[in-house]
mmCIF file of C-alpha atoms in Angstrom:
data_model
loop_
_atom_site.group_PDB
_atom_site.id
_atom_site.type_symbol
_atom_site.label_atom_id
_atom_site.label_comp_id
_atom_site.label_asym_id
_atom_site.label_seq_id
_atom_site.Cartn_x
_atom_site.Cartn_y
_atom_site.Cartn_z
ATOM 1 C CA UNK A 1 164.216 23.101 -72.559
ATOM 2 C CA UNK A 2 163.416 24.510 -76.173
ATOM 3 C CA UNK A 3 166.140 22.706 -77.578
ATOM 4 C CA UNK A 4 164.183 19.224 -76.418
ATOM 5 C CA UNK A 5 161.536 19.379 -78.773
ATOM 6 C CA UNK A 6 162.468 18.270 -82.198
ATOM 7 C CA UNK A 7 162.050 20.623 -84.887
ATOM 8 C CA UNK A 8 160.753 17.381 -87.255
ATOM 9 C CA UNK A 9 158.117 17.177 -84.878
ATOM 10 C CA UNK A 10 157.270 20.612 -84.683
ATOM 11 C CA UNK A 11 157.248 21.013 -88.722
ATOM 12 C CA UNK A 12 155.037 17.686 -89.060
ATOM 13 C CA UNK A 13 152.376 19.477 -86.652
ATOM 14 C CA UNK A 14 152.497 22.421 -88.798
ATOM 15 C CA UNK A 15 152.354 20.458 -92.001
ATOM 16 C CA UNK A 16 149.247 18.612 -90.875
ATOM 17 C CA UNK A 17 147.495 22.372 -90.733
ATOM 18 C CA UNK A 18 148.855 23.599 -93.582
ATOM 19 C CA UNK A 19 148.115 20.574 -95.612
ATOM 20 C CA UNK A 20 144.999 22.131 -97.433
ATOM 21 C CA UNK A 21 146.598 26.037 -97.702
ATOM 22 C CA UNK A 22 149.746 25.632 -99.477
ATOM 23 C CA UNK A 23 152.106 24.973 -96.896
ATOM 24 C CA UNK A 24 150.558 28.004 -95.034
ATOM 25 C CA UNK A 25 148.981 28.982 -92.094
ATOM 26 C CA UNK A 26 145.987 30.749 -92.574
ATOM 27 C CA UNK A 27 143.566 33.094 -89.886
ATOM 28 C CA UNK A 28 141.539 29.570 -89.529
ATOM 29 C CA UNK A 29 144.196 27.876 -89.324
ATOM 30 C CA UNK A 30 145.769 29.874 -86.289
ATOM 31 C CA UNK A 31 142.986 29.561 -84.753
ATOM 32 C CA UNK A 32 143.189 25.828 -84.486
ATOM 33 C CA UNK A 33 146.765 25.658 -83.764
ATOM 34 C CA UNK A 34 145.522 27.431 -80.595
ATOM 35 C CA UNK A 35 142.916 25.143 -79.623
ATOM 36 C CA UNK A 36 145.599 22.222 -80.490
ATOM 37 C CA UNK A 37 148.138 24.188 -78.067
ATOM 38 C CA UNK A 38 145.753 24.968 -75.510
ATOM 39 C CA UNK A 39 145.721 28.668 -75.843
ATOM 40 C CA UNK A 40 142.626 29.899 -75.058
ATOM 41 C CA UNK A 41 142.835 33.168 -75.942
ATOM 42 C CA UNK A 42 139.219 34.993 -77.349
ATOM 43 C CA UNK A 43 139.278 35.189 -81.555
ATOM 44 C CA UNK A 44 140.275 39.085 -80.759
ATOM 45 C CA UNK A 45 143.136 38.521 -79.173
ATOM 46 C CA UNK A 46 144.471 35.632 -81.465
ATOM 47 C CA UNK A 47 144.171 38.023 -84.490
ATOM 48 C CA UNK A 48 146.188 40.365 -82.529
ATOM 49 C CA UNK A 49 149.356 37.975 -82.626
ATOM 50 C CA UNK A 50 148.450 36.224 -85.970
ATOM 51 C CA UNK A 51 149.348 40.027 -87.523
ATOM 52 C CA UNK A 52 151.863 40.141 -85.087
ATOM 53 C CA UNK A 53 153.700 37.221 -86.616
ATOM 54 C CA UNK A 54 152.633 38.288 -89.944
ATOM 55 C CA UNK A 55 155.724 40.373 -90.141
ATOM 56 C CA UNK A 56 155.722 40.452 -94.339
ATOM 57 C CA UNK A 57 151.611 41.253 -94.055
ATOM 58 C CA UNK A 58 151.032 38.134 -96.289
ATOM 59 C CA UNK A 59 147.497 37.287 -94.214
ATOM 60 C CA UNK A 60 149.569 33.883 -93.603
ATOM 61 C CA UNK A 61 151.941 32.406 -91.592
ATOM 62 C CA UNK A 62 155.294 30.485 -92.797
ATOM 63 C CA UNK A 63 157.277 27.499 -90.578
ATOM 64 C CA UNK A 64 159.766 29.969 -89.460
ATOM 65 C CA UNK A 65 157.418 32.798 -87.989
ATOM 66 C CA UNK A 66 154.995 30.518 -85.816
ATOM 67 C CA UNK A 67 158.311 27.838 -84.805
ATOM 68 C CA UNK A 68 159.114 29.694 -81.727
ATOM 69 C CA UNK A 69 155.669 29.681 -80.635
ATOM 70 C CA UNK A 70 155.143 26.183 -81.240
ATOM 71 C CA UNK A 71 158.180 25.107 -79.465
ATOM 72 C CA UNK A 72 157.468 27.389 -76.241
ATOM 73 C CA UNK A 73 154.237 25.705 -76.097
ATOM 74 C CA UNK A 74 154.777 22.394 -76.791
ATOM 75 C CA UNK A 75 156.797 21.266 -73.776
ATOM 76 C CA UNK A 76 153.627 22.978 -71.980
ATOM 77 C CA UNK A 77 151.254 20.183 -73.488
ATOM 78 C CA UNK A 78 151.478 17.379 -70.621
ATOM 79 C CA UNK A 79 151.649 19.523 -67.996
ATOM 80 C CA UNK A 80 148.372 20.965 -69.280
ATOM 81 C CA UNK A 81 147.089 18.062 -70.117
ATOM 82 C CA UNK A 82 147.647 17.393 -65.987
ATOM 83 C CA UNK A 83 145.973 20.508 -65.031
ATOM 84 C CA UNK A 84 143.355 19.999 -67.212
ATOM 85 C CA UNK A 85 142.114 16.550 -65.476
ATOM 86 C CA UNK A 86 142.405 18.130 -61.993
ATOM 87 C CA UNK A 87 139.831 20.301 -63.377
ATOM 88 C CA UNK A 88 138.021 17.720 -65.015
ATOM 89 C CA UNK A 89 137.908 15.100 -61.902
ATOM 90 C CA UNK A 90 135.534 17.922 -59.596
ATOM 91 C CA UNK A 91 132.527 17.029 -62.156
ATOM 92 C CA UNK A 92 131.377 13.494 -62.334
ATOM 93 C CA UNK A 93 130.758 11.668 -65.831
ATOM 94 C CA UNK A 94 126.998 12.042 -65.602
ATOM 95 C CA UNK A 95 127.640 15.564 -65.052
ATOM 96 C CA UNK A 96 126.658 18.277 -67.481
ATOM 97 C CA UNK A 97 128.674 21.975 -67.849
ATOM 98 C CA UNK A 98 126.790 24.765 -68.589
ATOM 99 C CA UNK A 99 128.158 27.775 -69.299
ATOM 100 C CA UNK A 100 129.480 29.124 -66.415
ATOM 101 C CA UNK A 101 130.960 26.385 -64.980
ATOM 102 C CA UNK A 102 132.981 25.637 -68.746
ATOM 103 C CA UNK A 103 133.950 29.093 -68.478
ATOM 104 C CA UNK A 104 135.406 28.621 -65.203
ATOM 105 C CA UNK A 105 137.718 25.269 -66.306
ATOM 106 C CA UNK A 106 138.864 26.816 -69.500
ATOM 107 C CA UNK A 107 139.880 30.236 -67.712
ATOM 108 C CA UNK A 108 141.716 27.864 -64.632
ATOM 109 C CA UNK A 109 143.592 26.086 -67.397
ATOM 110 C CA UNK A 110 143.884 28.916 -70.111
ATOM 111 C CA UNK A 111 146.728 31.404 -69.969
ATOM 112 C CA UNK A 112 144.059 34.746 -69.873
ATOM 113 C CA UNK A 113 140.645 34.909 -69.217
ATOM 114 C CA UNK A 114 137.729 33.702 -71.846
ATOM 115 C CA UNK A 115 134.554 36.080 -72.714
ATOM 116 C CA UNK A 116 130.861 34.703 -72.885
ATOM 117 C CA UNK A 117 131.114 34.722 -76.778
ATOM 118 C CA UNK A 118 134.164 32.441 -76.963
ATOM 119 C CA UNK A 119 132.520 29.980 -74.747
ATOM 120 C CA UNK A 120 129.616 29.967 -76.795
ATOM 121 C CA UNK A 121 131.923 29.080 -79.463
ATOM 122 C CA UNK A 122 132.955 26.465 -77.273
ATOM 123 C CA UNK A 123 129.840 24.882 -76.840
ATOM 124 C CA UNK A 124 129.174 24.600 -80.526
ATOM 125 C CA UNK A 125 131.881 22.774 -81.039
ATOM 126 C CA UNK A 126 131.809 20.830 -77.920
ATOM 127 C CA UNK A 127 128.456 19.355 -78.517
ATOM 128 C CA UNK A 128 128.896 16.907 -80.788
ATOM 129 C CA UNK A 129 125.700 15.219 -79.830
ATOM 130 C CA UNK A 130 123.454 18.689 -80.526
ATOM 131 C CA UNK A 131 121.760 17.520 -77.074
ATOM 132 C CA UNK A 132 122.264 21.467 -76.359
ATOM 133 C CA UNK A 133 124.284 20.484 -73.105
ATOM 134 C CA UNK A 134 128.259 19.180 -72.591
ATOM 135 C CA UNK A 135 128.941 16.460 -70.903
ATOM 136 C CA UNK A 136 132.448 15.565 -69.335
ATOM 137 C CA UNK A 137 132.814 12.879 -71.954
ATOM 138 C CA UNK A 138 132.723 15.748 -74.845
ATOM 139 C CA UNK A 139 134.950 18.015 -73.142
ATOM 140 C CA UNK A 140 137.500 15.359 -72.659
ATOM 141 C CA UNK A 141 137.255 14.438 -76.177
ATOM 142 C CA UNK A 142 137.835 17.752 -77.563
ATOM 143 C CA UNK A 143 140.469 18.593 -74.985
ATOM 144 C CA UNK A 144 142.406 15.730 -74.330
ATOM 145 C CA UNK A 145 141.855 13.475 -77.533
ATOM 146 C CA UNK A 146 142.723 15.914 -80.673
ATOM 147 C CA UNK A 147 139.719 17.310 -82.807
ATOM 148 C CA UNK A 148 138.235 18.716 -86.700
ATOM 149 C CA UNK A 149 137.699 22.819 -86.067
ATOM 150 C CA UNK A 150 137.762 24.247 -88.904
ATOM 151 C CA UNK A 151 136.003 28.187 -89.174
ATOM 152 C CA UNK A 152 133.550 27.367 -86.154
ATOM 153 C CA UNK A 153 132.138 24.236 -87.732
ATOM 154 C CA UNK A 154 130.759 21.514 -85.646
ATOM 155 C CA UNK A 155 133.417 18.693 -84.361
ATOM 156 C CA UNK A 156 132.555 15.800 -86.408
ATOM 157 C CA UNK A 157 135.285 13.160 -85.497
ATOM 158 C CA UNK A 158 138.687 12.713 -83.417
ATOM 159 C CA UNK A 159 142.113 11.843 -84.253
ATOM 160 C CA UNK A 160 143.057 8.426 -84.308
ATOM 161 C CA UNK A 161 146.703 8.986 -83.432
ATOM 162 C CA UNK A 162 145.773 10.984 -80.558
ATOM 163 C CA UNK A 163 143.366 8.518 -79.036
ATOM 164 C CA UNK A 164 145.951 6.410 -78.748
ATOM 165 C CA UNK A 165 148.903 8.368 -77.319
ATOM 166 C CA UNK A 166 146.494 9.741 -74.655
ATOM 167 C CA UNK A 167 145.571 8.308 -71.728
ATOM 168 C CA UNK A 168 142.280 9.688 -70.151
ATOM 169 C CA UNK A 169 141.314 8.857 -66.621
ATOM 170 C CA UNK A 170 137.703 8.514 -66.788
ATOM 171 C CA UNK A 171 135.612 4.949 -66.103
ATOM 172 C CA UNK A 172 132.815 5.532 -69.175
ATOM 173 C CA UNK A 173 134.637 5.239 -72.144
ATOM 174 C CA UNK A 174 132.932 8.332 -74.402
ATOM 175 C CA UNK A 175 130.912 7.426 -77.040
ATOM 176 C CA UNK A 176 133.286 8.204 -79.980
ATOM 177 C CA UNK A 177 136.365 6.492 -78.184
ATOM 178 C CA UNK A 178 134.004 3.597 -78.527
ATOM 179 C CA UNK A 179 133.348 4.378 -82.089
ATOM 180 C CA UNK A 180 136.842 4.812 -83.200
ATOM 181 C CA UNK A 181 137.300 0.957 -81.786
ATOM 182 C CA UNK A 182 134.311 -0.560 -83.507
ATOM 183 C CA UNK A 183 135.511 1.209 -87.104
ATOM 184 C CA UNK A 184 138.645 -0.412 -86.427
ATOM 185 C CA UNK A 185 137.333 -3.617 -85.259
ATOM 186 C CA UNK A 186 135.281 -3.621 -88.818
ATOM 187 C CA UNK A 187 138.188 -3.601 -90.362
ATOM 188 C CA UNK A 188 139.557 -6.446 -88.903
ATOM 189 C CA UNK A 189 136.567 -8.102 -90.055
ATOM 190 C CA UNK A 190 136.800 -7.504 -93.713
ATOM 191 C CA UNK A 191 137.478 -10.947 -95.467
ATOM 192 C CA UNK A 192 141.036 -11.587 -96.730
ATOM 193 C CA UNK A 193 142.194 -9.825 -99.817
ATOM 194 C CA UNK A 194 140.906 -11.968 -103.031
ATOM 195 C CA UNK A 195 137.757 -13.649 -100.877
ATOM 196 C CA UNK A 196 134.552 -12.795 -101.324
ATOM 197 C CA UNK A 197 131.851 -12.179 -98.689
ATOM 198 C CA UNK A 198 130.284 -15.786 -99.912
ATOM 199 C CA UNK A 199 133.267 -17.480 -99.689
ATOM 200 C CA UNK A 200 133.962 -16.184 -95.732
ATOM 201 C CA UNK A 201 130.378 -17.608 -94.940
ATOM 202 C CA UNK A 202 131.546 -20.911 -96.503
ATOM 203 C CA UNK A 203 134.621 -21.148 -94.187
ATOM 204 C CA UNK A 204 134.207 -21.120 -90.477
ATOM 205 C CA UNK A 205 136.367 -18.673 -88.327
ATOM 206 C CA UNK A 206 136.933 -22.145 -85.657
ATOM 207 C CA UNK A 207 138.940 -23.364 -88.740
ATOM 208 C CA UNK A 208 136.242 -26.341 -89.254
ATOM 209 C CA UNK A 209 134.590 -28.027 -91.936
ATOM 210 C CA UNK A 210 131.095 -26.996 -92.409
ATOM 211 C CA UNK A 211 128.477 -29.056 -92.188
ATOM 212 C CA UNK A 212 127.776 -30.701 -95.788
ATOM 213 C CA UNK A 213 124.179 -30.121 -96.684
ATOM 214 C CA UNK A 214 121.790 -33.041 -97.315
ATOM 215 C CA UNK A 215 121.293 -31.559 -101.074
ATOM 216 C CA UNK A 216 120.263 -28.459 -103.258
ATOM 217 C CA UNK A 217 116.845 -26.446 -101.909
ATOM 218 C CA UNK A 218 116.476 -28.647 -98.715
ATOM 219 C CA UNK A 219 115.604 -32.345 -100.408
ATOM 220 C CA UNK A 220 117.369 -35.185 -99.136
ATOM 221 C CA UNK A 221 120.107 -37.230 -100.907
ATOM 222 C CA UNK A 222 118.562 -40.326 -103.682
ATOM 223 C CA UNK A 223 120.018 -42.515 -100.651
ATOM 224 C CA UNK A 224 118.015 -41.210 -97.760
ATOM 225 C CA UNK A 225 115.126 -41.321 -99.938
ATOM 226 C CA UNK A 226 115.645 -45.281 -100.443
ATOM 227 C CA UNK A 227 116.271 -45.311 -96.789
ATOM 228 C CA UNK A 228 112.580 -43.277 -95.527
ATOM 229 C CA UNK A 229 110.737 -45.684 -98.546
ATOM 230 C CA UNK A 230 111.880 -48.617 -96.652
ATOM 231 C CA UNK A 231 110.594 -47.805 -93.784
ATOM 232 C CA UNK A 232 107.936 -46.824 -94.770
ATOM 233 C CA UNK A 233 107.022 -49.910 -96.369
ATOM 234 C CA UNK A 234 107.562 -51.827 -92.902
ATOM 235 C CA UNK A 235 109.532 -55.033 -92.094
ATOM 236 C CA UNK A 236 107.218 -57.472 -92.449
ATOM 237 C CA UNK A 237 110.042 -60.163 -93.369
ATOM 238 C CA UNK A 238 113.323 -61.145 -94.114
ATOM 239 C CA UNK A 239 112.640 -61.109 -97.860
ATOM 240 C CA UNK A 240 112.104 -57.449 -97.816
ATOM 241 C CA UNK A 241 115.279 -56.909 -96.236
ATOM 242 C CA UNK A 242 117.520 -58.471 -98.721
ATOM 243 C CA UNK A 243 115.360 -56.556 -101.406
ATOM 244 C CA UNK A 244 116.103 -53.374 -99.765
ATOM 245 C CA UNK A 245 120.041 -54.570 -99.741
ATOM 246 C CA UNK A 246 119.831 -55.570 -103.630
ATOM 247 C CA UNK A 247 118.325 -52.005 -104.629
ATOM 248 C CA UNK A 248 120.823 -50.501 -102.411
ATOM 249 C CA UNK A 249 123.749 -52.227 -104.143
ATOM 250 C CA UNK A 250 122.076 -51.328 -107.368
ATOM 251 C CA UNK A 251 121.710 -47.956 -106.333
ATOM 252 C CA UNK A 252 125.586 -47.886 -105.839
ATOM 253 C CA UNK A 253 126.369 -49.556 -109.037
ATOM 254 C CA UNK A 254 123.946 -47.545 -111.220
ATOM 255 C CA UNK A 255 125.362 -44.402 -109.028
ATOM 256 C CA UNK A 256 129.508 -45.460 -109.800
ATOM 257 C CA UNK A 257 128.551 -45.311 -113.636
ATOM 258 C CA UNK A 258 126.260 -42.328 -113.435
ATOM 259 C CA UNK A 259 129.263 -40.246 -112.522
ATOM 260 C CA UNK A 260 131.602 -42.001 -115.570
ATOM 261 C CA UNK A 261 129.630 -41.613 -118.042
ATOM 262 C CA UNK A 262 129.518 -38.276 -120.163
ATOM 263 C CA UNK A 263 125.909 -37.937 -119.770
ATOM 264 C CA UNK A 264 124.412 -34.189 -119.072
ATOM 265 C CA UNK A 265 123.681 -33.326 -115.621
ATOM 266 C CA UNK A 266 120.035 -32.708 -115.933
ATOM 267 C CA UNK A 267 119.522 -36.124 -118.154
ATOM 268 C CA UNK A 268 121.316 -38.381 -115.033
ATOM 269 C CA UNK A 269 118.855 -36.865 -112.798
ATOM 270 C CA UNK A 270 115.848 -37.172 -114.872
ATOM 271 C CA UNK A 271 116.798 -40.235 -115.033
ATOM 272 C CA UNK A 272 117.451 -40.849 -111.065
ATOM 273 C CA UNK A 273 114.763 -39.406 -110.343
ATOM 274 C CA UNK A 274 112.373 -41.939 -112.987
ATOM 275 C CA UNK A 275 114.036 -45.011 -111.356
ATOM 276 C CA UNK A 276 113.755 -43.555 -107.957
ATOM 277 C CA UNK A 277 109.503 -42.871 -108.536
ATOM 278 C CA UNK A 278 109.276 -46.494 -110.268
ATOM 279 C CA UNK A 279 110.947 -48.534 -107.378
ATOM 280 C CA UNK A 280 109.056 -46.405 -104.976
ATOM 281 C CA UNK A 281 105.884 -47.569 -107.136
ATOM 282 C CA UNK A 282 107.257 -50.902 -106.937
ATOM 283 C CA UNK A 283 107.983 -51.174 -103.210
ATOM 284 C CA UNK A 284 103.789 -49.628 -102.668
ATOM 285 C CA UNK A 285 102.804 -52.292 -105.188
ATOM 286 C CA UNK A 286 104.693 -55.099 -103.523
ATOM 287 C CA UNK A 287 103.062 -53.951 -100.143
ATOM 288 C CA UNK A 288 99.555 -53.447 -101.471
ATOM 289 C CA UNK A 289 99.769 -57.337 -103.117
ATOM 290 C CA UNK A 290 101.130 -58.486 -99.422
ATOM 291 C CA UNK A 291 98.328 -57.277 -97.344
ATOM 292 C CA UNK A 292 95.887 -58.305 -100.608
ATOM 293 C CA UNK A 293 97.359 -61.334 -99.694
ATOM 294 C CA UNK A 294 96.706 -61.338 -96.005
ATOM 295 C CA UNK A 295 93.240 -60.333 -96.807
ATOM 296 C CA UNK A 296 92.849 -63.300 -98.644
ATOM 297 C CA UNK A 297 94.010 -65.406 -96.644
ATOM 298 C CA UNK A 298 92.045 -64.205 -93.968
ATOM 299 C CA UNK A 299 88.587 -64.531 -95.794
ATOM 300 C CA UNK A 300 89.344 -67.991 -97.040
ATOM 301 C CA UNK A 301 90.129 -69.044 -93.328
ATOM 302 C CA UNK A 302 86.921 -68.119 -92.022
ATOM 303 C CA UNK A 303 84.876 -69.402 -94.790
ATOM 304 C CA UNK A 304 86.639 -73.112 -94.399
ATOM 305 C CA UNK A 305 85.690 -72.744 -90.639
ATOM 306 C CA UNK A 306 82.259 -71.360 -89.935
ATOM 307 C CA UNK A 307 81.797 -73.522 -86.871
ATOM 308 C CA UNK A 308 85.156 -72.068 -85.540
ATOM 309 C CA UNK A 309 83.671 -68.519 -86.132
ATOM 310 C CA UNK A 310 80.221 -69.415 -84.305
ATOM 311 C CA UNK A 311 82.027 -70.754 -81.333
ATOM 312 C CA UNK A 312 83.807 -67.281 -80.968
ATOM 313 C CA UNK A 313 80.650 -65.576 -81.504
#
């Protein structure tokens, strides 16, 4: 069964906790390997075999002097892993472990017994939260999903790779698994190489054209302007309509040669804006001379007819 596990995979393992040493294990770094292998042996009894391996008394460990270990306890992993959710499943997810009872799984699932101490080791590193209390989520995590344990230090994040190669059994996804996916899903959500953040707000994700807007700080195009005036100024008859046609056409006209000529932006719309004020000017002097008009009119009727007027009276 040794001969199954393949020595690349055992040296990348090693690598990855040798990677700040040197290429070697350290006392720390022991230690991990046997939370990573599921050794739960007390800090005593792992310094026993780390100077027990340490056959050249170099205070660290080479490939060659921890392989054999690795490799006896790596074709252990999934049926640990196994044991290790039977143990799991007799506590429900809104459960909490104290002491004793985490003491109890990790001597069930351990190869020798752990002391008080080490499991107050455990919990430090277990609670991730500093609630003071381990859930099943957090013992999962660190168990099942890979972890950062470096010299007693608190766990601080999990191992992508491990989350997912590992299938846990449990119905409330923890709170980190769920953290690892939404730091990946922000990633997917960074705009494509080159674009800026602007320029993803300008294009939809359905694909589709936005919306043109009707012009700069919210004010309507010249056109709709013409358009609200003319309302504005009422229908009284057909000669205002084809007045409000023959500006319109002018509009177009002046509007087609605006955009040839070489003129400076801020001149044309000085000027746009000029004609726009004096036709609006025009159109409330046209409408103030009509109803002038109807006044008139009005006054001069009742002033020919005063015995009309009397017989309404």
């Amino acid at each position: 069964m040794e001969t199954e596990v393949p020595e690349e995979k055992l040296r990348e393992f090693f690598n990855k906790l040798t990677a700040n040493s040197g290429g070697k294990l350290s006392l720390d770094g022991f230690l991990k390997l046997n939370y990573e292998l599921y050794l739960n042996r007390t800090e005593k009894e792992a310094k026993k075999q780390f100077s027990r391996l340490d056959k050249d008394a170099s205070d660290s460990l080479e490939f060659e002097e921890v392989k054999t270990l690795l490799r006896e306890n790596w074709v252990l992993l999934p049926e640990r892993r196994k044991e290790l959710r039977a143990q799991l499943d007799k506590f429900s997810d809104d459960e909490y472990l104290d002491m004793e009872l985490l003491s109890d799984i990790l001597t069930k699932f351990g190869n020798d017994p752990i002391d008080e101490d080490n499991v107050s080791t455990f919990i430090s590193d277990l609670d991730w939260n500093a609630d003071g209390r381990i859930s099943k989520d957090e013992l999962t995590i660190f168990l099942l999903r890979g972890h950062e344990w470096d010299s007693g230090e608190r766990m601080k994040s999990i191992d992508k790779d491990a989350v997912e190669n590992v299938d846990v059994t449990i119905d409330k996804k923890p709170p980190m698994y769920q953290r690892v996916k939404e730091e990946e899903s922000s990633e997917e959500d960074e705009p494509p190489h080159g674009q800026s953040m602007d320029e993803e707000e300008k294009t939809p994700r359905d694909g589709k054209s936005p919306k043109k807007e009707k012009s700069k700080h919210g004010k309507k195009s010249p056109d709709s302007d013409v358009s609200s005036l003319v309302e504005l100024s009422g229908n009284d008859d057909d000669d205002d309509d084809d007045d409000d046609d023959d500006d319109d056409d002018d509009d177009d006209k002046a509007s087609r040669a605006e955009k040839t000529s070489g003129d400076d932006k801020a001149t044309r719309k000085a000027e746009k804006e000029a004609k726009k004020q004096a036709k609006k000017e025009a159109k409330r002097a046209k409408k103030e001379a009509k109803k002038a008009k109807k006044d008139d009119l009005a006054s001069n009727k009742s002033a020919e007819d005063p015995d009309e007027e009397e017989k309404e009276t």
